[in-house]
Coordinates of C-alpha atoms and ligand atoms in Angstrom, one line a residue:
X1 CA 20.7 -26.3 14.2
X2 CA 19.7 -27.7 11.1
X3 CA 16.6 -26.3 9.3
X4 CA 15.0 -26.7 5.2
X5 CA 13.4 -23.2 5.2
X6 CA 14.2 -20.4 7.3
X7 CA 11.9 -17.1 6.7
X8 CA 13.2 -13.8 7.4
X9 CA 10.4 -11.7 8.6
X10 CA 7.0 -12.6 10.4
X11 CA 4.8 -10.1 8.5
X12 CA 2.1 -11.3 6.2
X13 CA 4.0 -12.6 3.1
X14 CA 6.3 -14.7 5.7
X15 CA 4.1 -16.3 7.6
X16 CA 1.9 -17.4 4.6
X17 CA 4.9 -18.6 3.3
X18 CA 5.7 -20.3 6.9
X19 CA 2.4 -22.0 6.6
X20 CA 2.9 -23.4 3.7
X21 CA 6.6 -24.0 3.2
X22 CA 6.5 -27.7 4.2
X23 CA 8.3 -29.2 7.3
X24 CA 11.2 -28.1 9.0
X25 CA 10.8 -24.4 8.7
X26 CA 11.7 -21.5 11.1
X27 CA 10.5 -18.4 10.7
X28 CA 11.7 -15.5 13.0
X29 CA 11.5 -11.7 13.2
X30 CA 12.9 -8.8 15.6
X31 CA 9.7 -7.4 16.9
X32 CA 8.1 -8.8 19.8
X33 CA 4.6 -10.3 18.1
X34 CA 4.2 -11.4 14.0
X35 CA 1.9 -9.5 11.3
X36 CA 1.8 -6.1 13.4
X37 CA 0.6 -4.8 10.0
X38 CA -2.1 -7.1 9.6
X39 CA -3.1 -6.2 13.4
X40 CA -3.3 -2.1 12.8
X41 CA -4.2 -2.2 8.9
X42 CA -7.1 -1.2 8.0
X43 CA -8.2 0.7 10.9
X44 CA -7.9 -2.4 13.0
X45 CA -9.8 -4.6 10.4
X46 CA -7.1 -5.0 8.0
X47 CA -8.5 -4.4 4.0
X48 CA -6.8 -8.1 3.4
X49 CA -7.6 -8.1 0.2
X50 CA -9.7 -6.8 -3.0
X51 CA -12.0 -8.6 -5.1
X52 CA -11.1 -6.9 -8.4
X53 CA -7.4 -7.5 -7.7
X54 CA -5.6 -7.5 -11.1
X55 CA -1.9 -6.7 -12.2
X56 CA -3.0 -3.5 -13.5
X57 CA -3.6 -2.8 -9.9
X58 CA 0.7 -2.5 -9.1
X59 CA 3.5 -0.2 -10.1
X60 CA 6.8 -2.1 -10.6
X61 CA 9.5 -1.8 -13.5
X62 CA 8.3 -5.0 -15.5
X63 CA 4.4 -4.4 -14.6
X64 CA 4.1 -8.1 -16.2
X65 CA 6.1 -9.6 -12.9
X66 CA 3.3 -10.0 -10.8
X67 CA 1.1 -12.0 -13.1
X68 CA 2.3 -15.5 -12.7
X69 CA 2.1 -15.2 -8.7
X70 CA -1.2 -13.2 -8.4
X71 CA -2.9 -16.1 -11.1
X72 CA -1.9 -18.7 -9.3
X73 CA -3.3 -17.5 -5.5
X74 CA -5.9 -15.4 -6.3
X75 CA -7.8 -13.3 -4.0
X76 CA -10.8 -16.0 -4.3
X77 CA -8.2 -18.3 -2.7
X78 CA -7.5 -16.4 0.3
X79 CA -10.8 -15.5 0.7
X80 CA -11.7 -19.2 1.0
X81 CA -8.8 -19.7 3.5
X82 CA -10.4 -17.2 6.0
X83 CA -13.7 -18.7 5.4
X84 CA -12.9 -21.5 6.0
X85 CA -11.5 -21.4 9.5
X86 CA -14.5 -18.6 10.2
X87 CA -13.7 -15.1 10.1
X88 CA -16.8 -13.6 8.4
X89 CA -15.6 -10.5 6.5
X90 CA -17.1 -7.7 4.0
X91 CA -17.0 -5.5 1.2
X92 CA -16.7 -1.7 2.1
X93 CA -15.8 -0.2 -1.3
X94 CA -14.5 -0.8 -4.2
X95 CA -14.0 -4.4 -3.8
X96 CA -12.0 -3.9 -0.5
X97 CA -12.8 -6.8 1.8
X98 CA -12.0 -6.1 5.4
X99 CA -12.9 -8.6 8.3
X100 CA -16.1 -8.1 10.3
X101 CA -14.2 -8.2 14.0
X102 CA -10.6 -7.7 14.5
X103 CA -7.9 -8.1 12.2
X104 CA -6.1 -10.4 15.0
X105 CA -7.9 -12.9 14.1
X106 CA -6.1 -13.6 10.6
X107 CA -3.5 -13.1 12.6
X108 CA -4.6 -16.2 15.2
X109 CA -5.4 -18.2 11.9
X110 CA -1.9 -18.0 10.9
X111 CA -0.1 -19.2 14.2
X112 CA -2.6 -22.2 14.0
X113 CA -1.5 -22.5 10.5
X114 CA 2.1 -22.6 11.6
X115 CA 1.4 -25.0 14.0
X116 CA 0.0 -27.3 12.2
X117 CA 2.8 -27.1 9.6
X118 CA 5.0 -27.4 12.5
X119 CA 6.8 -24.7 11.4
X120 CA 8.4 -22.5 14.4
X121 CA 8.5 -19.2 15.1
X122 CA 11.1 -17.1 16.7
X123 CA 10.7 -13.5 17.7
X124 CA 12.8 -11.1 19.2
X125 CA 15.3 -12.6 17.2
X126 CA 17.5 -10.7 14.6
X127 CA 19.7 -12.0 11.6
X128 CA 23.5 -11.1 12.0
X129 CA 24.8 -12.6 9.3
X130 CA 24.1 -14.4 6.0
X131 CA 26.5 -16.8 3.9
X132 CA 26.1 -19.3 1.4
X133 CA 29.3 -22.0 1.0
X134 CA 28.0 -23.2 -2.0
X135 CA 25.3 -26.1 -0.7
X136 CA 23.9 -24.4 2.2
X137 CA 23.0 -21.2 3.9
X138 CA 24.3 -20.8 7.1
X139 CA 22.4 -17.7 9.3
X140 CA 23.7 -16.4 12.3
X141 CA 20.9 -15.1 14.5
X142 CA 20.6 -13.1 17.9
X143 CA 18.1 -14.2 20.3
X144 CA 18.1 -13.9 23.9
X145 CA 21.5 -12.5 24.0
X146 CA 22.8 -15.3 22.6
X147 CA 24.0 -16.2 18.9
X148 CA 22.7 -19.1 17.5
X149 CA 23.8 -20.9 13.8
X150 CA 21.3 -22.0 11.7
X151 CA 22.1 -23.9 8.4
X152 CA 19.7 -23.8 6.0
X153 CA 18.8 -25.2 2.1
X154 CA 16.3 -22.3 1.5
X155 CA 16.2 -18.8 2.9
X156 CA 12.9 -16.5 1.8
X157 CA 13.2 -12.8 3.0
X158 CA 10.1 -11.2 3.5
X159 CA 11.4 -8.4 5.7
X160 CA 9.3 -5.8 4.1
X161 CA 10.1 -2.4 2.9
X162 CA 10.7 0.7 4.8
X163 CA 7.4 2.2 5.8
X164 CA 7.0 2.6 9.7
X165 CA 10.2 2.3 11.0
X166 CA 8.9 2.3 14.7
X167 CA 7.2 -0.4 13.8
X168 CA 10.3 -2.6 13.2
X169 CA 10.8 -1.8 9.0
X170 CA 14.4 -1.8 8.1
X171 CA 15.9 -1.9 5.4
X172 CA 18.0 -5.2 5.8
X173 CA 16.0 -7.5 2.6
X174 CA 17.3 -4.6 0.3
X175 CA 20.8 -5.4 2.3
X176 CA 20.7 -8.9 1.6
X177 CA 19.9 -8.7 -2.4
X178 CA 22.6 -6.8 -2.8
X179 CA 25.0 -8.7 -1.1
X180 CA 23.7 -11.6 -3.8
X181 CA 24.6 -9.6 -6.4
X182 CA 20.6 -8.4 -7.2
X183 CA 19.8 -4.4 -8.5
X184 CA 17.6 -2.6 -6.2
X185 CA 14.9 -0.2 -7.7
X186 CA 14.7 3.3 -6.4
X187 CA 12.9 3.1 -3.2
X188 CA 10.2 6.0 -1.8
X189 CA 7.6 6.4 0.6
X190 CA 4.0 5.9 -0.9
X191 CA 0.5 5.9 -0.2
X192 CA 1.4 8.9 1.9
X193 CA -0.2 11.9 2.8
X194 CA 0.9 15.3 0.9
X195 CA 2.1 17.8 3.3
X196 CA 2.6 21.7 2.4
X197 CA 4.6 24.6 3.8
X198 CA 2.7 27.1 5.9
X199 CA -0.4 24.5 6.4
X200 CA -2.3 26.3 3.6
X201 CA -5.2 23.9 4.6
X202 CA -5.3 24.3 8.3
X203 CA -8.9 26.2 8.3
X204 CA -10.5 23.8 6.4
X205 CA -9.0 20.4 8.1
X206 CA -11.1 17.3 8.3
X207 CA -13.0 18.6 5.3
X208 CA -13.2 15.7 2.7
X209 CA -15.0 15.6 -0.9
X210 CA -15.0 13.0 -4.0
X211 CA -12.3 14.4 -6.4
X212 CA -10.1 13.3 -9.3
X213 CA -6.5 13.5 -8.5
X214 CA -4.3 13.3 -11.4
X215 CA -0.2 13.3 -10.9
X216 CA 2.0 11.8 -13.2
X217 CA -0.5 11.1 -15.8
X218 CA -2.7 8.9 -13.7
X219 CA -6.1 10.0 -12.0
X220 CA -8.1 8.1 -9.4
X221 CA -11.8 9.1 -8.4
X222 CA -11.5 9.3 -5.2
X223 CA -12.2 11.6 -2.0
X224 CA -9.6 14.0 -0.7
X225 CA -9.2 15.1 2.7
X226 CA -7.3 18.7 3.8
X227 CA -5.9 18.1 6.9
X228 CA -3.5 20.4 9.3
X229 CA -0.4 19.4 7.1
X230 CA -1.5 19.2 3.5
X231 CA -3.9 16.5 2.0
X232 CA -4.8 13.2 2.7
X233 CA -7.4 10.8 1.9
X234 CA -7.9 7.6 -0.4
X235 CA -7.1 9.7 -3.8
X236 CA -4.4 11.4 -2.8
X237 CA -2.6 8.3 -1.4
X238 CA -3.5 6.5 -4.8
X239 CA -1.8 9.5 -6.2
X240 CA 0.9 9.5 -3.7
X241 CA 2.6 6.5 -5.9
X242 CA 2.8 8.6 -9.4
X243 CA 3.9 11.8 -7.9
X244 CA 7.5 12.6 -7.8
X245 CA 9.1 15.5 -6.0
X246 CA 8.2 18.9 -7.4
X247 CA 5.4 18.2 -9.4
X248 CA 2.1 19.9 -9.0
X249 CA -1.0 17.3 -8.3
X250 CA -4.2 18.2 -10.0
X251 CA -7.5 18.2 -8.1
X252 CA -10.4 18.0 -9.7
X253 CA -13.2 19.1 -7.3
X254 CA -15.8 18.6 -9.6
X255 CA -15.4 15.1 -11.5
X256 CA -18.7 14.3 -12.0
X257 CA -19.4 17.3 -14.5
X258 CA -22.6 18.5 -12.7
X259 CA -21.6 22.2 -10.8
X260 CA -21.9 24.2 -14.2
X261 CA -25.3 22.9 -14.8
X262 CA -26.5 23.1 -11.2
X263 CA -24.8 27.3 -10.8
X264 CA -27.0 28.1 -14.1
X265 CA -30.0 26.3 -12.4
X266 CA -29.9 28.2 -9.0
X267 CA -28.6 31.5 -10.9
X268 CA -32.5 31.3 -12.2
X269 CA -34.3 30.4 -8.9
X270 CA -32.0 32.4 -6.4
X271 CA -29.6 35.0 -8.7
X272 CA -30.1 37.6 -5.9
X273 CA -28.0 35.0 -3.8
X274 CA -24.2 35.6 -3.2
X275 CA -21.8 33.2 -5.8
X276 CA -20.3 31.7 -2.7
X277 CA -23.6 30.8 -0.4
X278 CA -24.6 29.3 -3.5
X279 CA -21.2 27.3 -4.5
X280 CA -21.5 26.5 -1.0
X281 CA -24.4 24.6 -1.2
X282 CA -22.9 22.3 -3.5
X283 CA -19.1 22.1 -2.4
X284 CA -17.8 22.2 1.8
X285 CA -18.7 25.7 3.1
X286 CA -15.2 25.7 4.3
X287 CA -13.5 25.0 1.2
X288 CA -15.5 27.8 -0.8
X289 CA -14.0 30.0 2.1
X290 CA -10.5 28.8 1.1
X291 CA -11.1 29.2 -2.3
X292 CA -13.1 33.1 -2.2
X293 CA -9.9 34.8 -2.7
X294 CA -7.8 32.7 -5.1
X295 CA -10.8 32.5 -7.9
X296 CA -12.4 36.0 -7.0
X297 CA -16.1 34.5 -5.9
X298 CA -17.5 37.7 -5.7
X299 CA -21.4 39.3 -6.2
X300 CA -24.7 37.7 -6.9
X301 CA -25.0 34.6 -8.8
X302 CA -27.3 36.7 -11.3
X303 CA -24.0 39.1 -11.9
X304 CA -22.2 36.1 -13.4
X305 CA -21.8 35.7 -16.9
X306 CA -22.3 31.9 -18.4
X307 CA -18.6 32.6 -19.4
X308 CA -17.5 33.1 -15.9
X309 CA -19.4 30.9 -14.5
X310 CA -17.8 28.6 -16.9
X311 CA -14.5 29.8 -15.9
X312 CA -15.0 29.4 -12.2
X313 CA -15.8 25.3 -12.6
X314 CA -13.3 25.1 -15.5
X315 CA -10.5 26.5 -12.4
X316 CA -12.5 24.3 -10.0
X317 CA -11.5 21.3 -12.0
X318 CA -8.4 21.6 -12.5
X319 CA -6.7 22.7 -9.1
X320 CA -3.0 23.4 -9.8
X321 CA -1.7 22.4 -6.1
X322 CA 2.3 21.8 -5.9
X323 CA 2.7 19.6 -2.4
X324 CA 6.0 20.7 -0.6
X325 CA 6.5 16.6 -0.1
X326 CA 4.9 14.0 1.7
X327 CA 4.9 12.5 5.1
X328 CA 7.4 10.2 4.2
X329 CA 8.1 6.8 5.9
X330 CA 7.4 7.7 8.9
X331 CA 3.4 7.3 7.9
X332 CA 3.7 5.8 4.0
X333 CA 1.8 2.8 4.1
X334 CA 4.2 0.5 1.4
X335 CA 7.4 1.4 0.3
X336 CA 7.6 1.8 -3.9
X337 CA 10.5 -0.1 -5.3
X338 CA 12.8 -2.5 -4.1
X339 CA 14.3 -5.9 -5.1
X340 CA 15.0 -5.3 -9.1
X341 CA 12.3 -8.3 -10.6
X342 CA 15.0 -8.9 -13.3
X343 CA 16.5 -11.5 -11.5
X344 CA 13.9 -13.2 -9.9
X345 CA 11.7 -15.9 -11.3
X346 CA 7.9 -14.6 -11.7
X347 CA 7.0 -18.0 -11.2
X348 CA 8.7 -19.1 -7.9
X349 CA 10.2 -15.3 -6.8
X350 CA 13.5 -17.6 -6.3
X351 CA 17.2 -15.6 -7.0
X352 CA 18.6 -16.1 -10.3
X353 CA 22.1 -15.5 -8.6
X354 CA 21.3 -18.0 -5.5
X355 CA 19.2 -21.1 -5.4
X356 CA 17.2 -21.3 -2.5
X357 CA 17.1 -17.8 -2.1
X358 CA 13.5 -16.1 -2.5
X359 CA 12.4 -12.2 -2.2
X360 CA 8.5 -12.2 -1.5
X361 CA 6.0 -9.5 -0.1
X362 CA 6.9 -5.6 -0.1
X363 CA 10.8 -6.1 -0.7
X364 CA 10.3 -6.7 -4.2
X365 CA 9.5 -3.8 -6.6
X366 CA 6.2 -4.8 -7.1
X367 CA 3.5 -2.4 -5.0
X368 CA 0.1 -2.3 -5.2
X369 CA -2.8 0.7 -4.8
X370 CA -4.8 1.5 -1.8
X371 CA -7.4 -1.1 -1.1
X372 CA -6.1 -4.4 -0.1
X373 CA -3.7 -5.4 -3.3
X374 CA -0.6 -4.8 -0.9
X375 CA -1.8 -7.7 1.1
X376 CA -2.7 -9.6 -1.8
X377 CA 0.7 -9.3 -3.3
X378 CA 2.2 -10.5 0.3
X379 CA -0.3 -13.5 0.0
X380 CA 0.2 -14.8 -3.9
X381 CA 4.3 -14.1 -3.9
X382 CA 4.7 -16.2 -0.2
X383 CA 2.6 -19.1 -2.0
X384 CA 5.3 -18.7 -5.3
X385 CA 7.8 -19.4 -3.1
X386 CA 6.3 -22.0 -1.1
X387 CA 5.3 -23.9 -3.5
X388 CA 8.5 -23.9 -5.4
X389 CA 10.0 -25.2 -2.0
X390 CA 7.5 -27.8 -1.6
X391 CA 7.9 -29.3 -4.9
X392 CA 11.8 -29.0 -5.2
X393 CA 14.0 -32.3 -3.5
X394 CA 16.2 -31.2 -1.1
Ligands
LIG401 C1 -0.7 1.6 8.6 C2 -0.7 0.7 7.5 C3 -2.0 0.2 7.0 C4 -2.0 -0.7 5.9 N1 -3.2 -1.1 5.4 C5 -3.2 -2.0 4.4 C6 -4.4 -2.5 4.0 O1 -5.5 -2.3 4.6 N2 -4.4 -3.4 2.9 C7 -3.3 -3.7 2.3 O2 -3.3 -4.5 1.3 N3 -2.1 -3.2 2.7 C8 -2.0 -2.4 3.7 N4 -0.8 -1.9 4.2 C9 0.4 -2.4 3.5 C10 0.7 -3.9 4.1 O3 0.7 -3.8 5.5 C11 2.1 -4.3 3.6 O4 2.2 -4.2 2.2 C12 2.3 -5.8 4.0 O5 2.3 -5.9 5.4 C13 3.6 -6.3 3.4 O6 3.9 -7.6 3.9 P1 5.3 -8.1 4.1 O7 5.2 -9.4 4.8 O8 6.1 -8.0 2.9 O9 6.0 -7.0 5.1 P2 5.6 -6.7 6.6 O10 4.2 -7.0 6.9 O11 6.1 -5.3 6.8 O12 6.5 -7.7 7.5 C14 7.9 -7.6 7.5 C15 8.4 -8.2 8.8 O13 9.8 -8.3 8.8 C16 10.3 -7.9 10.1 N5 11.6 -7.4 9.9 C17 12.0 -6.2 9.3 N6 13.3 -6.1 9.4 C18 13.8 -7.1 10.1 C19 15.1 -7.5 10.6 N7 16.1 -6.7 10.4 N8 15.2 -8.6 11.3 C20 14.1 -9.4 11.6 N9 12.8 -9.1 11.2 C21 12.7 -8.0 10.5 C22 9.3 -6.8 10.6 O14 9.3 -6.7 12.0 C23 8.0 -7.4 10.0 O15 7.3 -8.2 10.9 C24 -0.8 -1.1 5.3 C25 0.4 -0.6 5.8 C26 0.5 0.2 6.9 C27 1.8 0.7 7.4

């Protein structure tokens, strides 16, 4: 069989790219249904994308890469796509835009997308082999028990990174860039929870509390959750990309500057009052607990000098916490790294080492923070490609 395109992997770069790759494209992928992500992202509503999406917002070894792709299909643009075939949507925070109802439906618009393009789409099908004779690609795929040839002028691979194996991630589109001669970037598990030896944090799961979180010279103002195995939450995922084995994260536990004030303040009106009920009117109950013994929270507030009570918030913003690791990929929502960008066009995310071969979506070393730039990334780098395919003549 005789295709133009063929798209390796029905996540969400591929099938926007399916949608929009012109005629004659087939898209398949191993599991048994396309864009599982989009399905459980999100809590089920799938943060598609972010409204202050910029490239300042992704980590990648040439942090100028994603520029050209992200200008050119903005987050405006996919937000007029869903409008316009009717999924209603919302912001919950910091410009994240989730859909109202079920993430399926983006899901739904995309196989009517497909259709229309007349693009098809094969699942339960898994590449065996890849060559290219110097015109075309010729694919070898397993479907049904069967193997079946495909020759092809373009292949895209938008297999995705590593994160969730058990949801199908495998590590075959950093296979296939090395076999055409591309560098890989060092690839690890991020925005991932932090766990710790000895669950140090056990008594105080479920507690959550704006922070700052700084690790590897970046902070985000966000909350932290403890949990059973470590920490979790929306700042310590965001951190999660900077940190590197060993290091010690910082929590700051007071980032808006106000305890000192508030402990002078109450040691006037209640001094007869013990430090910790008071502290514990302002921070979790439970964490205060936690934090009794380490920082000595002991006698009345009116026993504390303004130097201790300075040196009490000065240790409660600046947490020294050293993680034992994290979750790994077995929860990390992206995988960090991947597909070097040095040989890949910014402007079309085609090989510089194969025509008609394209990288898009998580592959590539090019990941974005928490809050809907992943998706955004998968969005703008399927319509590089597919656009370049469009307007090349085969
Ligand atoms: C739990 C969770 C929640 C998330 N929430 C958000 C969010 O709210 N907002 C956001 O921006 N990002 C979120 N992300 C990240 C986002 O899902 C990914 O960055 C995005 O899906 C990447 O798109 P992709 O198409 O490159 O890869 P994927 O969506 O992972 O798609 C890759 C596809 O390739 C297929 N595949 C893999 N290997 C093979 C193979 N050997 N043969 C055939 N097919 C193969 C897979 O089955 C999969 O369908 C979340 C991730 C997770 C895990």
């Amino acid at each position: 069989m005789r295709v133009n395109t063929l798209i390796l992997g029905a996540g969400a770069a591929g099938l926007m790219c399916a949608a929009n790759a012109g005629p004659n494209t087939l898209i398949i992928d191993h599991a048994k249904k396309a864009g599982e992500k989009i399905r459980i992202s999100g809590g089920g509503r799938c943060n598609f994308t972010n409204m202050y999406c910029d490239p300042g917002n992704f980590i990648s070894e040439n942090k100028h890469f994603s520029k050209s792709a992200l200008s050119r299909y903005t987050q405006w643009d996919f937000v007029d796509l869903i409008a316009s075939h009717g999924i209603a949507y919302h912001e919950k925070t910091l410009g994240q835009l989730f859909c109202d109802g079920k993430a399926t439906q983006l899901i739904e618009m995309f196989h009517g997308l497909l259709a229309q393009a007349g693009a098809q789409l094969w699942l339960q099908t898994s590449l065996a082999d890849l060559t290219h004779d110097g015109s075309n690609f010729t694919a070898t795929l397993e479907r049904d028990g069967q193997r079946k040839t495909i020759t092809a002028s373009n292949v895209v691979v938008a297999t995705g990174g590593k994160s969730i194996p058990k949801m199908g991630a495998s590590g075959i589109g950093y296979d296939i860039a090395a076999q055409f001669g591309h560098r890989l970037t060092e690839t690890r598990p991020a925005l991932v929870p932090f766990t710790f030896s000895d669950a140090p944090f056990a008594p105080m799961s479920g507690t959550a509390l704006p922070t700052r979180a700084t690790a590897g010279g970046v902070s985000f103002d966000e909350a932290t959750l403890f949990t059973h195995r470590g920490l979790s939450g929306p700042a310590m995922l965001q951190i999660s990309s900077y940190w590197r084995e060993g290091e010690e994260i910082i929590l700051n536990l007071d980032p808006d500057n106000t305890l000192l004030k508030a402990l002078r303040t109450q040691r006037q009106t209640s001094g007869r009052k013990q430090l910790t009920t008071e502290l514990a009117r302002l921070l979790p109950a439970k964490l205060v607990d936690h934090l009794t013994v380490e920082l000595a929270l002991t006698g009345n507030l009116a026993d504390q000098s303004d130097a201790r009570l300075t040196e009490i918030t000065d240790a409660l913003q600046a947490w020294h916490l050293k993680p034992t690791g994290t979750e790994g990929y077995r929860t990390a929502e992206v995988t960090l790294g991947g597909v070097a960008t040095d040989k890949l066009s910014s402007q079309s995310m085609m090989s510089a080492h194969q025509h008609g071969l394209y990288f898009i979506g998580e592959c590539v070393d090019v990941t974005g923070w928490l809050g809907g730039f992943n998706f955004q990334w998968a969005w703008a780098s399927a319509m590089a490609a597919a656009r370049h395919i469009t307007a090349v003549k085969q």
